[in-house]
Amino acid sequence: MTVPVGPARPAPTEVPVLAITAVTAGYGRTTVLRDVNVTVPSGRVVALLGSNGAGKTTLLRVAAGLLRPASGTVSIHGVDVTRRPPYQRARQGLSIVPEGRGIFRGMTVRDNLMIGRGRAGRGDRLAPTIDLFPELSPHLAQVAGTLSGGQQQMLSLARCYLADPSLMLLDELSMGLAPIVIDKIYSRIAELARTGTAVLLVEQYIHRALQMAELVYVLERGRVAVSGTAEEMRDHDMMSRYLGASAEMSDLAPTGPAPAGPAGDGGPEGETNP
Ligand code: ATP
C-alpha cells in the first residue's frame, strides 16, 4: 500500500512532464513493478529511491520506452506514449543517462557529443554545452574510455543535456565515484535543473538525493511504498524503515572512503551501455 506523506503531486491544472500511471512491468514471467504511479512535474527534481532490486532502473526503462509495461500508461507532457518507441519519446523531450553511463568508450569525447546532439538542427547547442561542462574542453580529442570515472559521468550528463531535454532520467550517476566528484556532478545537475529541465533521479545516496530533490518516491519490491516532499521525507522514519542499510550507507557517503582510481574518482570504468 502506498503511504502518502505529503503532496507529491502537481497542482490539478498542471500537466506533468512525465506521468507513470498504474504501471505493472517486468521481464518475461517475472513481474517487477506493480501498479506504480509516479509523476514528475514540469521543471522539478524528483528522486526515486529504494533498496537494491526494488525496481528503480526498471521504472526508468519503462519511462524511456526501453521496456513496455504489461499494463498501465506512460505520458509525456500529457501525451500517452506507452506504445511509442524510445526515439519518439526523445523527440518529445526525454533524455536518459542509463546505469553504466551510456557513452561510447571507443570514440572521442567530441564524437560522443556530436552523436548526442539528437534532433537535426541542434548542433548549435554543442558550444553552450561545452561551456556548461568546461572540464570536458581539454579532452575533446581524447578517447572517452580513457577518461576518469568522474569525467565519463560528466560526458554522459553533457550528452543528455545536448538533446535539449525537458526531462532527464538519471540512473545512479554517483555510482563508484568519490564524494568530492559526486559533489561536482550534483552541482552540475542543479545547474541543469535551474534551466527548467525536470529530473527524475535514481540515487543510492539518500541524503544527497533529499538535498537535491523536491519530491521523493520510495519503491519497495516494485511498489511505491511512500512518497512526499523531500522535506517531509527527511524527518520520516519510514525512510530508514524502507531503505534500511541503504539509508545507513548514505549517512557515510560524504565522508566515506574514496574508491580506487587515478584521480580518486573511480577511474575509467568497465563496459558501458550506449
Ligand atoms: P539496483 O539499485 O540494484 O540497480 P533497482 O531498484 O534499480 O536495483 P532493477 O534493476 O530495476 O532494480 O531490478 C529489479 C528486479 O528486476 C531485480 O530483481 C532484477 O534482478 C530484475 N531484473 C532487472 N533486469 C532484468 C532483466 N533484464 N531480466 C530479468 N530480470 C531483471
Coordinates of N, CA and C in Angstrom, one line a residue, residues 85-211:
P85 N 8.1 4.1 -29.3 CA 9.5 3.7 -29.1 C 10.3 4.8 -28.5
P86 N 11.5 4.5 -28.0 CA 12.3 5.4 -27.3 C 12.6 6.7 -28.1
Y87 N 12.9 6.5 -29.4 CA 13.3 7.7 -30.2 C 12.2 8.7 -30.3
Q88 N 11.0 8.3 -30.3 CA 9.8 9.2 -30.3 C 9.7 9.9 -29.0
R89 N 10.0 9.2 -27.9 CA 9.9 9.9 -26.6 C 11.1 10.9 -26.5
A90 N 12.2 10.6 -27.1 CA 13.3 11.5 -27.1 C 12.9 12.8 -27.8
R91 N 12.2 12.7 -28.9 CA 11.7 13.8 -29.7 C 10.8 14.7 -28.8
Q92 N 10.1 14.0 -27.9 CA 9.2 14.8 -27.0 C 9.9 15.4 -25.8
G93 N 11.2 15.2 -25.7 CA 11.9 15.9 -24.7 C 12.6 15.0 -23.6
L94 N 12.4 13.7 -23.8 CA 13.0 12.8 -22.8 C 14.4 12.4 -23.1
S95 N 15.3 12.5 -22.1 CA 16.7 12.1 -22.3 C 17.2 11.3 -21.1
I96 N 17.9 10.2 -21.3 CA 18.3 9.3 -20.2 C 19.8 9.1 -20.1
V97 N 20.3 9.2 -18.9 CA 21.7 8.7 -18.6 C 21.5 7.3 -17.9
P98 N 21.7 6.2 -18.6 CA 21.4 4.9 -18.1 C 22.5 4.5 -17.0
E99 N 22.2 3.5 -16.2 CA 23.2 3.0 -15.4 C 24.3 2.5 -16.2
G100 N 25.6 2.8 -15.9 CA 26.7 2.4 -16.8 C 27.1 3.5 -17.8
R101 N 26.4 4.7 -17.7 CA 26.8 5.9 -18.3 C 26.4 6.1 -19.7
G102 N 26.3 5.1 -20.5 CA 25.7 5.3 -21.9 C 26.6 6.1 -22.8
I103 N 27.9 6.0 -22.6 CA 28.8 6.7 -23.5 C 29.5 5.6 -24.4
F104 N 30.0 6.1 -25.6 CA 30.8 5.2 -26.5 C 32.2 5.3 -26.1
R105 N 32.7 4.3 -25.4 CA 34.0 4.3 -24.8 C 35.2 4.4 -25.9
G106 N 34.9 3.8 -27.1 CA 35.9 3.7 -28.1 C 36.0 5.0 -28.9
M107 N 35.1 5.9 -28.7 CA 35.0 7.1 -29.5 C 35.6 8.3 -28.7
T108 N 35.9 9.4 -29.4 CA 36.5 10.5 -28.7 C 35.3 11.3 -28.0
V109 N 35.7 12.1 -27.1 CA 34.7 12.9 -26.4 C 33.9 13.8 -27.4
R110 N 34.6 14.4 -28.3 CA 33.9 15.2 -29.3 C 32.9 14.4 -30.1
D111 N 33.3 13.2 -30.5 CA 32.4 12.4 -31.3 C 31.2 11.9 -30.4
N112 N 31.4 11.6 -29.2 CA 30.3 11.3 -28.3 C 29.3 12.4 -28.2
L113 N 29.9 13.7 -28.2 CA 29.0 14.8 -28.1 C 28.3 15.0 -29.4
M114 N 29.0 14.8 -30.5 CA 28.3 15.0 -31.8 C 27.1 14.1 -32.0
I115 N 27.3 12.8 -31.5 CA 26.2 11.9 -31.6 C 25.1 12.2 -30.7
G116 N 25.4 12.9 -29.5 CA 24.4 13.2 -28.5 C 23.6 14.4 -28.9
R117 N 23.9 15.0 -30.1 CA 23.1 16.2 -30.4 C 21.7 16.0 -30.7
G118 N 21.3 14.7 -31.0 CA 19.9 14.4 -31.2 C 19.3 15.0 -32.4
R119 N 18.2 15.7 -32.2 CA 17.4 16.2 -33.3 C 18.2 17.1 -34.2
A120 N 17.9 17.0 -35.5 CA 18.6 17.8 -36.5 C 18.5 19.3 -36.2
G121 N 19.5 20.1 -36.4 CA 19.4 21.5 -36.1 C 19.8 21.9 -34.7
R122 N 20.2 20.8 -33.9 CA 20.6 21.1 -32.6 C 22.1 21.3 -32.4
G123 N 22.8 21.4 -33.5 CA 24.2 21.5 -33.4 C 24.7 22.7 -32.7
D124 N 23.8 23.8 -32.7 CA 24.2 25.0 -32.1 C 24.3 24.9 -30.5
R125 N 23.8 23.7 -30.0 CA 23.9 23.5 -28.6 C 25.3 23.0 -28.2
L126 N 26.1 22.6 -29.1 CA 27.4 22.0 -28.8 C 28.3 23.0 -28.0
A127 N 28.5 24.2 -28.5 CA 29.3 25.1 -27.8 C 28.8 25.5 -26.4
P128 N 27.5 25.8 -26.3 CA 27.0 26.1 -25.0 C 27.1 24.9 -24.0
T129 N 27.0 23.7 -24.5 CA 27.2 22.5 -23.7 C 28.6 22.4 -23.2
I130 N 29.5 22.6 -24.1 CA 30.9 22.6 -23.6 C 31.2 23.7 -22.6
D131 N 30.6 24.8 -22.8 CA 30.7 25.9 -21.8 C 30.2 25.5 -20.5
L132 N 29.1 24.7 -20.5 CA 28.5 24.2 -19.2 C 29.3 23.1 -18.6
F133 N 30.1 22.4 -19.4 CA 30.9 21.3 -18.9 C 32.4 21.6 -19.2
P134 N 33.0 22.6 -18.6 CA 34.3 23.1 -19.0 C 35.4 22.0 -18.8
E135 N 35.1 21.1 -17.9 CA 36.2 20.1 -17.6 C 36.3 19.1 -18.8
L136 N 35.3 19.1 -19.8 CA 35.5 18.3 -20.9 C 36.3 18.9 -22.0
S137 N 36.4 20.2 -22.0 CA 37.0 21.0 -23.0 C 38.4 20.5 -23.4
P138 N 39.3 20.3 -22.4 CA 40.7 19.9 -22.7 C 40.8 18.4 -23.2
H139 N 39.6 17.7 -23.2 CA 39.7 16.3 -23.5 C 38.9 15.9 -24.8
L140 N 38.5 16.9 -25.6 CA 37.6 16.7 -26.7 C 38.2 15.6 -27.7
A141 N 39.5 15.6 -27.8 CA 40.1 14.7 -28.8 C 40.5 13.3 -28.1
Q142 N 40.2 13.2 -26.8 CA 40.6 12.0 -26.1 C 39.5 10.9 -26.2
V143 N 40.0 9.7 -26.3 CA 39.0 8.6 -26.3 C 38.3 8.5 -25.0
A144 N 37.0 8.4 -25.1 CA 36.1 8.5 -23.8 C 36.5 7.5 -22.8
G145 N 36.8 6.3 -23.2 CA 37.1 5.2 -22.3 C 38.3 5.4 -21.5
T146 N 39.2 6.4 -21.8 CA 40.4 6.7 -21.1 C 40.2 7.8 -20.1
L147 N 39.0 8.4 -20.1 CA 38.7 9.5 -19.1 C 38.5 8.8 -17.7
S148 N 38.7 9.6 -16.7 CA 38.4 9.1 -15.3 C 36.9 8.9 -15.2
G149 N 36.5 8.2 -14.1 CA 35.1 7.9 -13.9 C 34.2 9.2 -13.8
G150 N 34.8 10.2 -13.1 CA 34.0 11.4 -13.0 C 33.9 12.1 -14.3
Q151 N 34.9 12.1 -15.1 CA 34.9 12.8 -16.4 C 33.9 12.1 -17.3
Q152 N 33.9 10.7 -17.2 CA 32.9 10.0 -18.0 C 31.5 10.3 -17.7
Q153 N 31.3 10.5 -16.4 CA 29.9 10.8 -15.9 C 29.5 12.2 -16.4
M154 N 30.5 13.1 -16.4 CA 30.2 14.5 -16.9 C 29.9 14.4 -18.4
L155 N 30.6 13.5 -19.1 CA 30.3 13.4 -20.5 C 28.9 12.8 -20.7
S156 N 28.5 11.9 -19.9 CA 27.2 11.3 -20.1 C 26.1 12.3 -19.8
L157 N 26.4 13.2 -18.8 CA 25.4 14.2 -18.5 C 25.4 15.3 -19.6
A158 N 26.6 15.6 -20.2 CA 26.6 16.6 -21.3 C 25.9 16.0 -22.5
R159 N 26.0 14.7 -22.8 CA 25.3 14.1 -23.9 C 23.8 14.2 -23.7
C160 N 23.4 14.0 -22.4 CA 22.0 14.1 -22.1 C 21.5 15.5 -22.3
Y161 N 22.2 16.5 -21.9 CA 21.8 17.9 -21.9 C 21.8 18.4 -23.4
L162 N 22.7 17.8 -24.2 CA 22.8 18.3 -25.6 C 21.5 18.0 -26.4
A163 N 20.7 17.0 -25.9 CA 19.5 16.7 -26.6 C 18.4 17.7 -26.3
D164 N 18.7 18.7 -25.5 CA 17.7 19.8 -25.2 C 16.5 19.2 -24.5
P165 N 16.7 18.4 -23.5 CA 15.6 17.7 -22.9 C 14.7 18.6 -22.0
S166 N 13.4 18.2 -21.9 CA 12.6 18.8 -20.9 C 12.5 17.9 -19.7
L167 N 13.0 16.7 -19.9 CA 13.0 15.7 -18.7 C 14.3 14.8 -18.9
M168 N 15.1 14.8 -17.8 CA 16.3 13.9 -17.8 C 16.0 12.8 -16.8
L169 N 16.3 11.6 -17.2 CA 16.2 10.4 -16.4 C 17.7 10.0 -16.0
L170 N 18.0 10.1 -14.8 CA 19.4 9.9 -14.4 C 19.5 8.7 -13.4
D171 N 20.2 7.7 -13.9 CA 20.3 6.4 -13.1 C 21.6 6.3 -12.4
E172 N 21.6 6.5 -11.1 CA 22.7 6.3 -10.2 C 24.0 6.9 -10.8
L173 N 24.0 8.2 -11.0 CA 25.2 8.9 -11.6 C 26.4 8.8 -10.6
S174 N 26.1 8.7 -9.3 CA 27.2 8.7 -8.3 C 27.9 7.4 -8.2
M175 N 27.4 6.4 -8.8 CA 27.9 5.0 -8.6 C 29.4 5.0 -8.9
G176 N 30.2 4.5 -7.9 CA 31.6 4.3 -8.0 C 32.5 5.5 -7.9
L177 N 31.9 6.7 -7.6 CA 32.6 7.9 -7.6 C 32.9 8.4 -6.2
A178 N 34.0 9.1 -6.1 CA 34.4 9.6 -4.7 C 33.5 10.8 -4.4
P179 N 33.3 11.0 -3.1 CA 32.3 12.1 -2.6 C 32.6 13.5 -3.3
I180 N 33.9 13.8 -3.4 CA 34.2 15.2 -4.0 C 33.7 15.2 -5.5
V181 N 33.8 14.1 -6.1 CA 33.4 14.1 -7.6 C 31.9 14.1 -7.6
I182 N 31.2 13.4 -6.7 CA 29.8 13.4 -6.7 C 29.3 14.8 -6.4
D183 N 30.0 15.5 -5.6 CA 29.6 16.9 -5.3 C 29.5 17.7 -6.6
K184 N 30.6 17.5 -7.4 CA 30.7 18.3 -8.7 C 29.5 17.9 -9.6
I185 N 29.3 16.6 -9.7 CA 28.2 16.1 -10.6 C 26.9 16.7 -10.1
Y186 N 26.7 16.7 -8.8 CA 25.4 17.2 -8.3 C 25.2 18.7 -8.5
S187 N 26.3 19.4 -8.4 CA 26.2 20.8 -8.6 C 25.8 21.1 -10.1
R188 N 26.3 20.2 -10.9 CA 26.0 20.4 -12.4 C 24.6 20.0 -12.6
I189 N 24.1 19.0 -12.0 CA 22.7 18.6 -12.1 C 21.8 19.8 -11.6
A190 N 22.2 20.4 -10.5 CA 21.4 21.6 -10.0 C 21.4 22.7 -11.0
E191 N 22.5 22.9 -11.7 CA 22.5 24.0 -12.7 C 21.6 23.6 -13.9
L192 N 21.6 22.3 -14.3 CA 20.7 21.9 -15.4 C 19.2 22.1 -14.9
A193 N 19.0 21.7 -13.7 CA 17.6 21.9 -13.2 C 17.2 23.3 -13.1
R194 N 18.1 24.2 -12.8 CA 17.8 25.7 -12.8 C 17.4 26.2 -14.2
T195 N 17.9 25.5 -15.2 CA 17.5 25.9 -16.6 C 16.0 25.5 -16.9
G196 N 15.4 24.8 -16.0 CA 14.0 24.4 -16.2 C 13.8 23.0 -16.6
T197 N 14.9 22.2 -16.7 CA 14.7 20.8 -17.1 C 14.3 20.0 -15.9
A198 N 13.2 19.2 -16.0 CA 12.8 18.3 -15.0 C 13.8 17.2 -14.9
V199 N 13.9 16.6 -13.7 CA 14.9 15.5 -13.5 C 14.2 14.4 -12.7
L200 N 14.3 13.2 -13.1 CA 13.9 12.0 -12.3 C 15.2 11.3 -12.0
L201 N 15.5 11.3 -10.7 CA 16.9 10.9 -10.3 C 16.8 9.6 -9.5
V202 N 17.5 8.6 -9.9 CA 17.7 7.4 -9.1 C 19.0 7.5 -8.4
E203 N 19.0 7.4 -7.1 CA 20.2 7.6 -6.4 C 20.4 6.7 -5.2
Q204 N 21.6 6.2 -5.0 CA 21.8 5.3 -3.8 C 22.1 6.1 -2.5
Y205 N 22.7 7.3 -2.7 CA 23.0 8.2 -1.6 C 21.8 9.0 -1.2
I206 N 21.0 8.5 -0.3 CA 19.7 9.1 0.0 C 19.8 10.5 0.4
H207 N 20.7 10.9 1.3 CA 20.8 12.2 1.8 C 21.1 13.2 0.7
R208 N 21.9 12.8 -0.2 CA 22.2 13.7 -1.4 C 21.0 13.9 -2.2
A209 N 20.3 12.8 -2.4 CA 19.0 12.9 -3.2 C 18.0 13.8 -2.5
L210 N 18.0 13.7 -1.2 CA 17.0 14.6 -0.5 C 17.4 16.0 -0.5
Q211 N 18.7 16.3 -0.6 CA 19.1 17.7 -0.7 C 18.8 18.3 -2.1

